[in-house]
């Protein structure tokens, strides 16, 4: 009898929780703010998610994607942190290395990365550092010993390539020129 009472208690708590969620999301719209332009891979991921996610959320809310490119997704991060209501109806997609900008104290950062809640990732990525075969650098140690720094490209200061160069400069004494 005691097991049945416990089972009914958990069942009714679960049902009341589902009903509360259904009432909250019913008739509402969830926005996914993407910090990159339409057509970018992060935009495509968000649109695929938006197309299918609503049917798995109680109340079946509408889900839309809003692109907010600028400053390697910092514009979107600042918007979500300072303007969007913290009501569970706004998600965001930022470049993963954006937190480096807060760590190095960039004045444009108007958010506290630790106060964002991570929900998941669409992909796992690995970083490679490579150079042309005819470059004077054959090992990473050559990059640290040179008086003529190797050049490296990046999509912006919030991008992973930029952060990786800063990390290599700090950690092993590489001499990549980075802004």
mmCIF file of C-alpha atoms in Angstrom:
data_model
loop_
_atom_site.group_PDB
_atom_site.id
_atom_site.type_symbol
_atom_site.label_atom_id
_atom_site.label_comp_id
_atom_site.label_asym_id
_atom_site.label_seq_id
_atom_site.Cartn_x
_atom_site.Cartn_y
_atom_site.Cartn_z
ATOM 1 C CA UNK A 1 0.000 0.000 0.000
ATOM 2 C CA UNK A 2 2.863 2.343 0.855
ATOM 3 C CA UNK A 3 4.451 1.768 -2.583
ATOM 4 C CA UNK A 4 1.176 2.610 -4.314
ATOM 5 C CA UNK A 5 0.820 5.843 -2.323
ATOM 6 C CA UNK A 6 4.379 6.861 -3.237
ATOM 7 C CA UNK A 7 3.786 5.990 -6.914
ATOM 8 C CA UNK A 8 0.577 8.064 -7.022
ATOM 9 C CA UNK A 9 2.351 10.976 -5.349
ATOM 10 C CA UNK A 10 5.131 10.971 -7.960
ATOM 11 C CA UNK A 11 2.609 10.558 -10.773
ATOM 12 C CA UNK A 12 0.511 13.537 -9.654
ATOM 13 C CA UNK A 13 3.596 15.708 -9.111
ATOM 14 C CA UNK A 14 4.776 14.825 -12.622
ATOM 15 C CA UNK A 15 1.358 15.528 -14.174
ATOM 16 C CA UNK A 16 1.040 18.882 -12.380
ATOM 17 C CA UNK A 17 4.546 19.844 -13.544
ATOM 18 C CA UNK A 18 3.716 18.951 -17.175
ATOM 19 C CA UNK A 19 0.444 20.902 -16.974
ATOM 20 C CA UNK A 20 2.261 23.957 -15.592
ATOM 21 C CA UNK A 21 4.801 23.801 -18.437
ATOM 22 C CA UNK A 22 2.046 23.344 -21.017
ATOM 23 C CA UNK A 23 0.245 26.424 -19.729
ATOM 24 C CA UNK A 24 3.441 28.473 -19.748
ATOM 25 C CA UNK A 25 4.541 27.699 -23.328
ATOM 26 C CA UNK A 26 1.088 27.404 -24.953
ATOM 27 C CA UNK A 27 0.584 30.195 -27.480
ATOM 28 C CA UNK A 28 4.069 31.655 -26.931
ATOM 29 C CA UNK A 29 7.042 32.108 -29.227
ATOM 30 C CA UNK A 30 10.602 31.138 -28.417
ATOM 31 C CA UNK A 31 13.313 33.145 -30.181
ATOM 32 C CA UNK A 32 16.713 31.745 -31.032
ATOM 33 C CA UNK A 33 19.132 34.651 -31.426
ATOM 34 C CA UNK A 34 21.974 33.702 -33.777
ATOM 35 C CA UNK A 35 25.039 35.924 -33.635
ATOM 36 C CA UNK A 36 25.993 35.257 -37.240
ATOM 37 C CA UNK A 37 24.425 36.063 -40.631
ATOM 38 C CA UNK A 38 21.680 34.053 -42.305
ATOM 39 C CA UNK A 39 23.156 31.107 -44.185
ATOM 40 C CA UNK A 40 26.041 30.595 -41.745
ATOM 41 C CA UNK A 41 26.304 27.090 -40.297
ATOM 42 C CA UNK A 42 25.140 28.336 -36.859
ATOM 43 C CA UNK A 43 22.080 29.816 -38.572
ATOM 44 C CA UNK A 44 21.358 26.531 -40.327
ATOM 45 C CA UNK A 45 21.664 24.603 -37.054
ATOM 46 C CA UNK A 46 19.273 27.029 -35.344
ATOM 47 C CA UNK A 47 16.717 26.770 -38.168
ATOM 48 C CA UNK A 48 16.779 22.979 -38.051
ATOM 49 C CA UNK A 49 16.309 23.124 -34.286
ATOM 50 C CA UNK A 50 13.471 25.660 -34.613
ATOM 51 C CA UNK A 51 11.679 23.477 -37.132
ATOM 52 C CA UNK A 52 11.545 20.453 -34.846
ATOM 53 C CA UNK A 53 11.991 21.523 -31.211
ATOM 54 C CA UNK A 54 8.513 22.986 -30.627
ATOM 55 C CA UNK A 55 6.784 19.620 -30.809
ATOM 56 C CA UNK A 56 8.915 18.358 -27.894
ATOM 57 C CA UNK A 57 8.114 21.246 -25.557
ATOM 58 C CA UNK A 58 4.831 21.083 -23.614
ATOM 59 C CA UNK A 59 2.414 23.618 -25.083
ATOM 60 C CA UNK A 60 4.085 23.382 -28.513
ATOM 61 C CA UNK A 61 5.351 26.966 -28.747
ATOM 62 C CA UNK A 62 6.320 28.588 -32.040
ATOM 63 C CA UNK A 63 10.056 28.916 -32.495
ATOM 64 C CA UNK A 64 11.693 31.553 -34.679
ATOM 65 C CA UNK A 65 15.290 32.373 -35.550
ATOM 66 C CA UNK A 66 16.522 35.960 -35.394
ATOM 67 C CA UNK A 67 19.946 36.756 -36.811
ATOM 68 C CA UNK A 68 21.940 39.428 -35.005
ATOM 69 C CA UNK A 69 25.430 39.416 -36.528
ATOM 70 C CA UNK A 70 28.225 41.641 -35.353
ATOM 71 C CA UNK A 71 31.559 41.598 -33.540
ATOM 72 C CA UNK A 72 31.987 37.812 -33.789
ATOM 73 C CA UNK A 73 28.634 37.213 -31.985
ATOM 74 C CA UNK A 74 29.338 39.735 -29.208
ATOM 75 C CA UNK A 75 26.432 41.920 -30.392
ATOM 76 C CA UNK A 76 24.046 39.013 -29.861
ATOM 77 C CA UNK A 77 25.563 38.096 -26.479
ATOM 78 C CA UNK A 78 25.273 41.685 -25.249
ATOM 79 C CA UNK A 79 21.666 41.826 -26.475
ATOM 80 C CA UNK A 80 20.623 38.570 -24.804
ATOM 81 C CA UNK A 81 22.298 39.540 -21.539
ATOM 82 C CA UNK A 82 21.096 43.149 -21.329
ATOM 83 C CA UNK A 83 17.882 43.455 -23.363
ATOM 84 C CA UNK A 84 16.129 40.096 -23.761
ATOM 85 C CA UNK A 85 13.838 39.128 -20.897
ATOM 86 C CA UNK A 86 15.148 36.229 -18.780
ATOM 87 C CA UNK A 87 11.824 34.418 -19.151
ATOM 88 C CA UNK A 88 12.870 31.170 -20.828
ATOM 89 C CA UNK A 89 11.666 32.331 -24.245
ATOM 90 C CA UNK A 90 15.037 33.453 -25.648
ATOM 91 C CA UNK A 91 17.840 31.098 -26.602
ATOM 92 C CA UNK A 92 21.083 32.150 -28.234
ATOM 93 C CA UNK A 93 23.840 30.771 -30.406
ATOM 94 C CA UNK A 94 27.270 32.382 -29.893
ATOM 95 C CA UNK A 95 30.738 31.435 -31.036
ATOM 96 C CA UNK A 96 32.234 29.205 -28.335
ATOM 97 C CA UNK A 97 35.365 31.300 -27.817
ATOM 98 C CA UNK A 98 33.439 34.488 -27.015
ATOM 99 C CA UNK A 99 34.193 34.046 -23.319
ATOM 100 C CA UNK A 100 37.868 34.835 -24.028
ATOM 101 C CA UNK A 101 36.835 38.434 -24.707
ATOM 102 C CA UNK A 102 35.538 38.683 -21.154
ATOM 103 C CA UNK A 103 38.667 37.014 -19.768
ATOM 104 C CA UNK A 104 40.989 39.485 -21.477
ATOM 105 C CA UNK A 105 38.827 42.423 -20.380
ATOM 106 C CA UNK A 106 37.579 43.783 -23.708
ATOM 107 C CA UNK A 107 35.562 46.930 -23.060
ATOM 108 C CA UNK A 108 32.884 45.858 -25.579
ATOM 109 C CA UNK A 109 31.865 42.915 -23.374
ATOM 110 C CA UNK A 110 28.629 43.854 -21.635
ATOM 111 C CA UNK A 111 27.817 40.390 -20.264
ATOM 112 C CA UNK A 112 28.938 37.981 -17.585
ATOM 113 C CA UNK A 113 29.654 34.688 -19.346
ATOM 114 C CA UNK A 114 29.194 32.704 -16.117
ATOM 115 C CA UNK A 115 25.556 33.826 -15.917
ATOM 116 C CA UNK A 116 24.629 32.266 -19.266
ATOM 117 C CA UNK A 117 23.277 28.725 -19.083
ATOM 118 C CA UNK A 118 24.709 26.255 -21.582
ATOM 119 C CA UNK A 119 22.097 23.932 -23.087
ATOM 120 C CA UNK A 120 24.086 21.963 -25.634
ATOM 121 C CA UNK A 121 26.172 21.978 -28.789
ATOM 122 C CA UNK A 122 25.410 21.054 -32.355
ATOM 123 C CA UNK A 123 28.889 19.824 -33.073
ATOM 124 C CA UNK A 124 32.207 18.905 -31.587
ATOM 125 C CA UNK A 125 35.104 20.615 -33.266
ATOM 126 C CA UNK A 126 38.822 20.097 -33.140
ATOM 127 C CA UNK A 127 41.409 22.778 -33.731
ATOM 128 C CA UNK A 128 44.396 22.389 -35.974
ATOM 129 C CA UNK A 129 47.360 24.648 -36.472
ATOM 130 C CA UNK A 130 49.075 24.158 -39.790
ATOM 131 C CA UNK A 131 51.429 26.069 -42.064
ATOM 132 C CA UNK A 132 52.554 25.880 -45.641
ATOM 133 C CA UNK A 133 55.266 23.331 -46.335
ATOM 134 C CA UNK A 134 57.631 26.062 -47.559
ATOM 135 C CA UNK A 135 57.214 28.204 -44.412
ATOM 136 C CA UNK A 136 60.349 28.618 -42.264
ATOM 137 C CA UNK A 137 58.529 27.096 -39.255
ATOM 138 C CA UNK A 138 58.582 23.304 -39.086
ATOM 139 C CA UNK A 139 57.578 22.816 -35.434
ATOM 140 C CA UNK A 140 55.717 24.832 -32.802
ATOM 141 C CA UNK A 141 59.095 25.443 -31.159
ATOM 142 C CA UNK A 142 60.248 27.269 -34.312
ATOM 143 C CA UNK A 143 57.317 29.654 -33.799
ATOM 144 C CA UNK A 144 58.452 30.412 -30.242
ATOM 145 C CA UNK A 145 62.105 30.992 -31.172
ATOM 146 C CA UNK A 146 61.678 33.226 -34.218
ATOM 147 C CA UNK A 147 62.362 36.933 -34.399
ATOM 148 C CA UNK A 148 60.031 37.160 -37.414
ATOM 149 C CA UNK A 149 56.576 36.171 -36.043
ATOM 150 C CA UNK A 150 54.395 33.834 -38.061
ATOM 151 C CA UNK A 151 51.169 35.371 -39.354
ATOM 152 C CA UNK A 152 47.825 33.730 -38.666
ATOM 153 C CA UNK A 153 44.336 34.639 -39.870
ATOM 154 C CA UNK A 154 41.152 34.903 -37.825
ATOM 155 C CA UNK A 155 37.508 35.794 -38.433
ATOM 156 C CA UNK A 156 37.550 38.266 -35.553
ATOM 157 C CA UNK A 157 38.570 38.818 -31.969
ATOM 158 C CA UNK A 158 35.752 36.638 -30.659
ATOM 159 C CA UNK A 159 36.653 33.758 -32.932
ATOM 160 C CA UNK A 160 38.347 30.614 -31.772
ATOM 161 C CA UNK A 161 41.408 31.159 -33.997
ATOM 162 C CA UNK A 162 42.056 34.519 -32.324
ATOM 163 C CA UNK A 163 41.672 33.041 -28.851
ATOM 164 C CA UNK A 164 43.902 30.108 -29.761
ATOM 165 C CA UNK A 165 46.687 32.467 -30.876
ATOM 166 C CA UNK A 166 46.403 34.428 -27.609
ATOM 167 C CA UNK A 167 46.554 31.166 -25.674
ATOM 168 C CA UNK A 168 49.658 29.964 -27.561
ATOM 169 C CA UNK A 169 51.358 33.330 -27.033
ATOM 170 C CA UNK A 170 50.661 33.243 -23.306
ATOM 171 C CA UNK A 171 51.176 29.529 -22.621
ATOM 172 C CA UNK A 172 54.245 28.639 -24.682
ATOM 173 C CA UNK A 173 55.693 32.002 -25.742
ATOM 174 C CA UNK A 174 54.599 31.917 -29.373
ATOM 175 C CA UNK A 175 54.901 35.281 -31.074
ATOM 176 C CA UNK A 176 51.717 35.516 -33.135
ATOM 177 C CA UNK A 177 50.785 39.155 -33.781
ATOM 178 C CA UNK A 178 47.221 39.491 -32.479
ATOM 179 C CA UNK A 179 45.183 42.636 -31.826
#
